Amino acid sequence: MINFYDPKTETRSFSTKDLGTPVSKSNVKISLEIDGVTIVVPEGTSVLRAAAICDINIPKLCASDNLAAFGSCRLCAVEIEGMRGMPASCTTPVRAGMKVTTQNDQLAKLRRNIMELYISDHPLDCLTCSANGDCELQDMAGAVGLRQVRYGFEGKNHLDGATDDSNPYFSFDDSKCISCSRCVRACEEVQGTFALTVSGRGFDSRISAGQQQSFIESDCVSCGACVQACPTATLTEKSIIDHGQPDHSIITTCAYCGVGCSFRADMQGDRVLRMVPDKNGQANQGHSCVKGRFAFGYATHKDRITSPMIRDNIEQDWREVSWEEALAFAAKRLNSIQEQHGRNSIGAITSSRCTNEETYLVQKLVRAVFQNNNVDTCARVCHSPTGYGLKATLNESAGTQTFESVMATDVVLIIGANPTDAHPVFGSLLKRRLRQGAKLIVVDPRTIDIIDSPHTKAQHHLKLRPGTNVALLNALAHVIVDEGLADNDFIKSRCDDASFQQWYLHIKDPRHAPENTSEITGVAAEELRAAARLFANAHNGAIYYGLGVTEHSQGSSSVMAIANLAMVTGNIGREGVGVNPLRGQNNVQGSCDMGSFPHEFPGYRHVSEDDTRQLFEQEWQVSLDNEPGLRIPNMFEAAIHGDFKGLYCQGEDIAQSDPNTQHVQKALSSMHCIIVQDIFLNETAKYAHVFLPGSSFMEKNGTFTNAERRISRVRKLMPPLAGKEDWQVTVALAKALGYEMDYQHPSEIMDEIARLTPSFHGVSYEKLEQLGSIQWPCNDQSPLGTPIMHTKDFVGQQGKFAITEYVATPERANKRFPLLLTTGRILSQYNVGAQTRRTENQVWHDQDVLEIHPNDAEDRGINEGDWVGIASRAGTTALRARISQRMQPGVVYTTFHHPLSGANVVTTDNSDWATNCPEYKVTAVQAVKVDQPSVWQAEYAQFSQRQQQYLTNKKSAKIAD
Ligand code: SF4
Ligand code: SF4
Ligand code: SF4
Ligand code: FES
């Protein structure tokens, strides 16, 4: 029998079997015989894997198919005709004509002897062990037929090994360790952190975190890769120790960042026991970060609100009511506002945390039922310039690649993104590629981890001043054009000549030369030239960017400058290249795709396009407004002026996440009906009149679309705690307003999206089940989706170069505000922190701090841990100081994960010229040593406490009933 084995098919297969060693990507095929079965596999495949493919399961312990073969346990020994001894099958590659025997008496004896030695140094507590039933050591003892251990336990052993419980999520029990090193290799090869070592030699060799530290003290970032790799109960999730083994599993998608990792939720009834990264996950390929892997406890946190609530005004106790009463109250208020203040006086905000289907329904509600286009999204405040900038140049508002594509990249340019903190699983993949030899250029005002991490170093760190991205990107392009490094063939064949000629004249001008821009950017001309040459000369150059690009007054210009750079170097349309926006939240791409912006229907079609409008009018059976509606900042302005009175806010916390908090608070306080749909009483809900309890991603069906345009299924793990999935709540609100939306399941919503949106025409839940996930466009032209965009043309067009003149932000440091504040994220927390603050992740980051350069700190008499008052023209807050060499003098940095930090009290109303994306990344501030929090913080703490009391009162009233 010949088994022809195609590695490409295999990476897409849905088997969870561990084939022992990694797949070989070779196209050369080798034929061999294993136990009389002929098999054809790619060259470079191990004998162990070749056997496993045809279901000949050779015992193994130290091997796993996501780790390079190590060959330490010897359990996988085989006999090979013509070879001496019994070689380890995991470290032996196949050869043509090889004849392998995997079972005979000698092999069986050898394997039993090996297992006997392992077991003689292992606590015999299988029945009470947390891994009982899920332990490879136990399985292998059974597989080799071990029935007795001849050696006593009196001799030297490791049975008194200590347990390290310092990590909040997993435990390390040294007494059960078999020194297979899978954990060490997982930390190195999969995660790229190198936090674990083997200390000591021979019998004394033990696994150690860091320099004989506990896990929590070490460099461990709690990704869980070692826990997954461990074949014994040595490294085990505490939830498994506490509750036992799962009884069933469901595949779903992480609800945190834009990587969109696929997880296997291991369940015990309705309880999620653990989340294990899915090895078939096409975005994460079996890897995870601490958030998706462990920080899911928020979903069942005691703070969850599970009953609808209403109140007349925001200084009243909440009243718990039925769904019917809450929805009727909301509908009555919205109707009466529109009667009194006109059609445009209400609107809605969709969330990039919600599913595509939910987001689609909210914008449908606004357009079809509110009868205006006042819908906007939190993606406005992060990636709206990506949509605008990429559409204007590449003719599609999305990134061009798969994450996996980075494995074919030779030079990676990262600008304004911090992948190891904000997109950790992609960060690990990137580090793997860098360890293989790819070169790295980082453009960032701060020294982020990837610049200098174990076994990876950036060739160039262009440590620019905040707000000068466009000047720097133009300078890179200038060098490429000036030094004749442009890819003229690509430009000629793929790009619009008129726009190129115009751009060429613009960029060639000496004002863009690095020698002339270094004053602006702070980056030395020679270093910039060297970086430009490195990128332009790469066979494959890829650009990855994040909010450090978009959240600027010139965010859209920067995105266009990035697209220009990719086109001028011919780095578009194949594996290993491209323009890759790293999206912050899980469904930023999806919320934009689904028509969350006030001027666009799903699929980025303008509301003024008659044909498109008619299509939706026909489907929805209503007439639609052809004028764009209000963006979030316009809603706030109108609210303060008294023209905008009602807001439906689903899954988004504008009171914490939008800039200039005091302005936002004023706007929210001016409205008459704020409906918040969320799982917690978030900061926005403290200004609300109606609270509709939301469902976490574990309680609903739907889809998310990640940064690669990959649509993945979110599957319901448990019934919604409040009785309704979020999409059902929007349907019920529409009904209360007199409009029927008739869906029985989110798949029907997706069917409607597919009917109305050309790039989604081929998407359905059925196809998602078959393929695992789909990267749009998915339609008749690309029925299986589109992993790499723009391979032949730019969606029917030629690429357009855009003029990107650098215009300095009005937000400049001056005598009064001499420092520039920039903001970002940290690995353990997520966005406004509403979820991660309600998990054990708090141990890593329980407050936001101000990072400040030693010189700036010294000038101000600030010491580590001091309270520092930070004042801008928008407001004042105070944070504890962290003195940090990561910063450059004149620049300070903080995160925004805790509401009382008030990072956004300081940020201003400045925004991107094209999209109004706020300029979070540049705020001129002064920092001074203070001895207490700011006035705003004190007042907000009081307000917050009061609101909490209104919630508590509701609860006691309920009990009194
Ligand atoms: S959890 Fe991740 S980072 Fe920590 S030791 Fe294990 S593999 Fe390394
Ligand atoms: S902790 Fe687990 S994976 Fe690591 S060496 Fe010990 S048994 Fe192997
Ligand atoms: S990388 Fe992002 S999607 Fe993946 S587990 Fe972490 S937070 Fe979730
Ligand atoms: S599995 Fe091959 S030596 Fe351990």
Short mmCIF file of N, CA and C in Angstrom, two decimals, residues 765-862:
data_model
loop_
_atom_site.label_atom_id
_atom_site.label_comp_id
_atom_site.label_asym_id
_atom_site.label_seq_id
_atom_site.Cartn_x
_atom_site.Cartn_y
_atom_site.Cartn_z
N TYR A 765 -21.40 29.52 7.61
CA TYR A 765 -20.97 28.71 8.76
C TYR A 765 -20.58 27.31 8.31
N GLU A 766 -21.31 26.84 7.31
CA GLU A 766 -21.02 25.50 6.81
C GLU A 766 -19.59 25.43 6.28
N LYS A 767 -19.21 26.47 5.51
CA LYS A 767 -17.86 26.47 4.95
C LYS A 767 -16.81 26.67 6.05
N LEU A 768 -17.17 27.45 7.04
CA LEU A 768 -16.24 27.65 8.16
C LEU A 768 -15.99 26.32 8.88
N GLU A 769 -17.04 25.51 9.00
CA GLU A 769 -16.86 24.20 9.62
C GLU A 769 -15.91 23.34 8.79
N GLN A 770 -16.06 23.45 7.47
CA GLN A 770 -15.23 22.60 6.59
C GLN A 770 -13.77 23.05 6.59
N LEU A 771 -13.57 24.37 6.52
CA LEU A 771 -12.20 24.88 6.32
C LEU A 771 -11.51 25.28 7.62
N GLY A 772 -12.26 25.41 8.68
CA GLY A 772 -11.66 25.86 9.94
C GLY A 772 -11.74 27.36 10.09
N SER A 773 -11.31 28.08 9.06
CA SER A 773 -11.44 29.54 9.03
C SER A 773 -11.30 29.99 7.58
N ILE A 774 -11.69 31.23 7.32
CA ILE A 774 -11.63 31.73 5.93
C ILE A 774 -11.09 33.15 5.95
N GLN A 775 -10.13 33.43 5.09
CA GLN A 775 -9.66 34.81 4.95
C GLN A 775 -10.39 35.45 3.77
N TRP A 776 -11.14 36.54 4.07
CA TRP A 776 -11.84 37.20 2.97
C TRP A 776 -10.83 37.95 2.11
N PRO A 777 -11.12 38.28 0.86
CA PRO A 777 -12.33 37.99 0.11
C PRO A 777 -12.54 36.49 -0.11
N CYS A 778 -13.82 36.11 0.02
CA CYS A 778 -14.20 34.74 -0.25
C CYS A 778 -15.47 34.82 -1.10
N ASN A 779 -15.31 34.53 -2.37
CA ASN A 779 -16.46 34.66 -3.29
C ASN A 779 -16.21 33.75 -4.50
N ASP A 780 -16.90 34.00 -5.57
CA ASP A 780 -16.76 33.09 -6.72
C ASP A 780 -15.33 33.06 -7.24
N GLN A 781 -14.65 34.21 -7.18
CA GLN A 781 -13.27 34.25 -7.67
C GLN A 781 -12.32 33.50 -6.71
N SER A 782 -12.61 33.57 -5.43
CA SER A 782 -11.75 32.91 -4.43
C SER A 782 -12.63 32.12 -3.47
N PRO A 783 -13.14 30.99 -3.91
CA PRO A 783 -14.11 30.26 -3.08
C PRO A 783 -13.56 29.77 -1.75
N LEU A 784 -12.24 29.61 -1.65
CA LEU A 784 -11.66 29.14 -0.39
C LEU A 784 -11.04 30.29 0.40
N GLY A 785 -11.28 31.51 -0.03
CA GLY A 785 -10.70 32.66 0.66
C GLY A 785 -9.38 33.08 0.04
N THR A 786 -8.76 34.11 0.63
CA THR A 786 -7.59 34.75 0.02
C THR A 786 -6.50 34.97 1.07
N PRO A 787 -5.59 34.01 1.22
CA PRO A 787 -4.53 34.20 2.22
C PRO A 787 -3.65 35.41 1.92
N ILE A 788 -3.24 35.55 0.68
CA ILE A 788 -2.36 36.67 0.32
C ILE A 788 -3.12 37.56 -0.67
N MET A 789 -3.17 38.83 -0.36
CA MET A 789 -3.90 39.77 -1.23
C MET A 789 -2.97 40.31 -2.32
N HIS A 790 -3.60 40.87 -3.36
CA HIS A 790 -2.93 41.66 -4.40
C HIS A 790 -1.84 40.86 -5.13
N THR A 791 -2.10 39.59 -5.37
CA THR A 791 -1.07 38.80 -6.05
C THR A 791 -0.96 39.17 -7.53
N LYS A 792 -2.09 39.60 -8.13
CA LYS A 792 -2.03 39.96 -9.55
C LYS A 792 -2.29 41.44 -9.77
N ASP A 793 -3.29 41.96 -9.08
CA ASP A 793 -3.58 43.39 -9.19
C ASP A 793 -4.08 43.87 -7.83
N PHE A 794 -4.43 45.13 -7.74
CA PHE A 794 -4.92 45.66 -6.48
C PHE A 794 -6.45 45.75 -6.56
N VAL A 795 -7.09 44.61 -6.41
CA VAL A 795 -8.55 44.51 -6.50
C VAL A 795 -9.04 45.21 -7.77
N GLY A 796 -8.51 44.72 -8.88
CA GLY A 796 -8.95 45.22 -10.18
C GLY A 796 -8.32 46.54 -10.59
N GLN A 797 -7.45 47.07 -9.76
CA GLN A 797 -6.83 48.36 -10.09
C GLN A 797 -5.31 48.25 -10.03
N GLN A 798 -4.68 49.39 -10.33
CA GLN A 798 -3.24 49.48 -10.11
C GLN A 798 -3.00 50.17 -8.78
N GLY A 799 -1.89 49.85 -8.16
CA GLY A 799 -1.56 50.47 -6.87
C GLY A 799 -1.34 51.96 -7.03
N LYS A 800 -1.85 52.72 -6.08
CA LYS A 800 -1.73 54.18 -6.21
C LYS A 800 -0.79 54.73 -5.15
N PHE A 801 0.24 55.42 -5.59
CA PHE A 801 1.12 56.12 -4.65
C PHE A 801 0.40 57.37 -4.15
N ALA A 802 0.56 57.65 -2.88
CA ALA A 802 -0.11 58.83 -2.31
C ALA A 802 0.95 59.82 -1.83
N ILE A 803 0.65 61.09 -2.01
CA ILE A 803 1.54 62.13 -1.50
C ILE A 803 1.35 62.21 0.01
N THR A 804 2.44 62.12 0.73
CA THR A 804 2.34 62.13 2.20
C THR A 804 3.28 63.19 2.76
N GLU A 805 2.84 64.41 2.66
CA GLU A 805 3.68 65.52 3.19
C GLU A 805 3.67 65.47 4.71
N TYR A 806 4.81 65.63 5.30
CA TYR A 806 4.86 65.65 6.77
C TYR A 806 4.35 66.99 7.29
N VAL A 807 3.38 66.92 8.17
CA VAL A 807 2.87 68.12 8.82
C VAL A 807 2.97 67.88 10.33
N ALA A 808 3.71 68.73 11.00
CA ALA A 808 3.92 68.51 12.43
C ALA A 808 2.60 68.61 13.18
N THR A 809 2.44 67.74 14.18
CA THR A 809 1.23 67.81 14.99
C THR A 809 1.22 69.14 15.75
N PRO A 810 0.02 69.69 15.94
CA PRO A 810 -0.04 70.92 16.73
C PRO A 810 0.36 70.67 18.19
N GLU A 811 0.37 69.40 18.57
CA GLU A 811 0.69 69.04 19.96
C GLU A 811 2.21 69.01 20.11
N ARG A 812 2.79 70.16 20.49
CA ARG A 812 4.25 70.20 20.59
C ARG A 812 4.68 70.46 22.02
N ALA A 813 5.84 69.94 22.33
CA ALA A 813 6.40 70.25 23.66
C ALA A 813 6.75 71.73 23.69
N ASN A 814 6.50 72.37 24.79
CA ASN A 814 6.89 73.77 24.96
C ASN A 814 7.35 73.97 26.41
N LYS A 815 7.50 75.21 26.79
CA LYS A 815 8.02 75.46 28.13
C LYS A 815 7.07 74.94 29.21
N ARG A 816 5.77 75.12 28.94
CA ARG A 816 4.79 74.71 29.95
C ARG A 816 4.62 73.19 30.00
N PHE A 817 4.67 72.59 28.81
CA PHE A 817 4.52 71.13 28.72
C PHE A 817 5.73 70.56 27.96
N PRO A 818 6.82 70.39 28.65
CA PRO A 818 8.08 70.09 27.93
C PRO A 818 8.28 68.63 27.55
N LEU A 819 7.43 67.74 28.01
CA LEU A 819 7.63 66.32 27.70
C LEU A 819 6.54 65.84 26.74
N LEU A 820 6.83 64.78 25.99
CA LEU A 820 5.79 64.17 25.15
C LEU A 820 5.38 62.85 25.78
N LEU A 821 4.09 62.73 26.04
CA LEU A 821 3.55 61.47 26.59
C LEU A 821 3.09 60.59 25.45
N THR A 822 3.48 59.32 25.48
CA THR A 822 2.95 58.37 24.51
C THR A 822 2.39 57.18 25.28
N THR A 823 1.44 56.46 24.70
CA THR A 823 0.75 55.40 25.45
C THR A 823 0.86 54.06 24.73
N GLY A 824 0.62 53.01 25.46
CA GLY A 824 0.67 51.67 24.85
C GLY A 824 0.06 50.64 25.76
N ARG A 825 0.33 49.37 25.44
CA ARG A 825 -0.27 48.25 26.18
C ARG A 825 0.80 47.39 26.82
N ILE A 826 0.35 46.56 27.73
CA ILE A 826 1.26 45.62 28.37
C ILE A 826 0.69 44.21 28.20
N LEU A 827 1.56 43.23 28.18
CA LEU A 827 1.15 41.85 27.89
C LEU A 827 0.00 41.36 28.75
N SER A 828 0.09 41.57 30.05
CA SER A 828 -0.86 40.91 30.95
C SER A 828 -2.24 41.56 30.96
N GLN A 829 -2.33 42.82 30.55
CA GLN A 829 -3.63 43.49 30.58
C GLN A 829 -4.12 43.71 29.17
N TYR A 830 -5.42 44.00 29.09
CA TYR A 830 -6.02 44.15 27.76
C TYR A 830 -6.88 45.39 27.72
N ASN A 831 -6.53 46.30 26.86
CA ASN A 831 -7.33 47.48 26.58
C ASN A 831 -7.76 48.17 27.88
N VAL A 832 -9.07 48.43 28.08
CA VAL A 832 -9.49 49.15 29.29
C VAL A 832 -9.42 48.27 30.54
N GLY A 833 -9.02 47.05 30.38
CA GLY A 833 -8.75 46.18 31.53
C GLY A 833 -9.99 45.58 32.18
N ALA A 834 -11.18 45.86 31.65
CA ALA A 834 -12.41 45.39 32.30
C ALA A 834 -12.38 43.87 32.47
N GLN A 835 -11.78 43.17 31.51
CA GLN A 835 -11.70 41.71 31.62
C GLN A 835 -10.48 41.29 32.44
N THR A 836 -9.31 41.72 32.02
CA THR A 836 -8.08 41.21 32.66
C THR A 836 -7.92 41.69 34.10
N ARG A 837 -8.49 42.86 34.43
CA ARG A 837 -8.41 43.29 35.84
C ARG A 837 -9.22 42.36 36.74
N ARG A 838 -10.11 41.59 36.14
CA ARG A 838 -10.89 40.65 36.94
C ARG A 838 -10.34 39.23 36.80
N THR A 839 -9.03 39.15 36.63
CA THR A 839 -8.35 37.84 36.59
C THR A 839 -7.07 37.95 37.42
N GLU A 840 -6.40 36.82 37.53
CA GLU A 840 -5.13 36.80 38.28
C GLU A 840 -4.03 37.57 37.53
N ASN A 841 -4.30 37.99 36.31
CA ASN A 841 -3.29 38.79 35.59
C ASN A 841 -2.92 40.05 36.34
N GLN A 842 -3.76 40.42 37.28
CA GLN A 842 -3.47 41.59 38.11
C GLN A 842 -2.11 41.49 38.81
N VAL A 843 -1.64 40.26 39.05
CA VAL A 843 -0.37 40.14 39.79
C VAL A 843 0.78 40.77 39.00
N TRP A 844 0.60 40.84 37.69
CA TRP A 844 1.70 41.40 36.90
C TRP A 844 1.58 42.90 36.69
N HIS A 845 0.38 43.43 36.81
CA HIS A 845 0.22 44.85 36.49
C HIS A 845 -1.04 45.36 37.19
N ASP A 846 -0.89 45.71 38.45
CA ASP A 846 -2.08 46.13 39.19
C ASP A 846 -2.29 47.63 39.16
N GLN A 847 -1.40 48.34 38.50
CA GLN A 847 -1.63 49.77 38.30
C GLN A 847 -0.84 50.24 37.07
N ASP A 848 -1.32 51.29 36.45
CA ASP A 848 -0.56 51.89 35.36
C ASP A 848 0.51 52.78 35.97
N VAL A 849 1.69 52.78 35.37
CA VAL A 849 2.76 53.64 35.91
C VAL A 849 3.28 54.55 34.80
N LEU A 850 4.02 55.55 35.20
CA LEU A 850 4.60 56.46 34.22
C LEU A 850 6.07 56.10 34.04
N GLU A 851 6.43 55.67 32.83
CA GLU A 851 7.85 55.39 32.56
C GLU A 851 8.52 56.71 32.17
N ILE A 852 9.63 56.98 32.81
CA ILE A 852 10.32 58.26 32.59
C ILE A 852 11.82 58.02 32.55
N HIS A 853 12.51 58.73 31.66
CA HIS A 853 13.96 58.56 31.53
C HIS A 853 14.66 59.08 32.79
N PRO A 854 15.76 58.43 33.20
CA PRO A 854 16.46 58.87 34.42
C PRO A 854 16.79 60.36 34.43
N ASN A 855 17.18 60.91 33.27
CA ASN A 855 17.54 62.35 33.25
C ASN A 855 16.34 63.22 33.58
N ASP A 856 15.20 62.89 32.95
CA ASP A 856 13.98 63.68 33.20
C ASP A 856 13.54 63.52 34.65
N ALA A 857 13.71 62.30 35.18
CA ALA A 857 13.32 62.07 36.57
C ALA A 857 14.23 62.87 37.51
N GLU A 858 15.50 62.82 37.23
CA GLU A 858 16.46 63.51 38.09
C GLU A 858 16.22 65.02 38.08
N ASP A 859 15.99 65.56 36.87
CA ASP A 859 15.70 67.00 36.76
C ASP A 859 14.54 67.41 37.65
N ARG A 860 13.64 66.49 37.88
CA ARG A 860 12.40 66.80 38.62
C ARG A 860 12.40 66.24 40.04
N GLY A 861 13.49 65.66 40.43
CA GLY A 861 13.57 65.08 41.78
C GLY A 861 12.64 63.91 41.97
N ILE A 862 12.38 63.19 40.86
CA ILE A 862 11.44 62.06 40.94
C ILE A 862 12.22 60.76 41.16
#
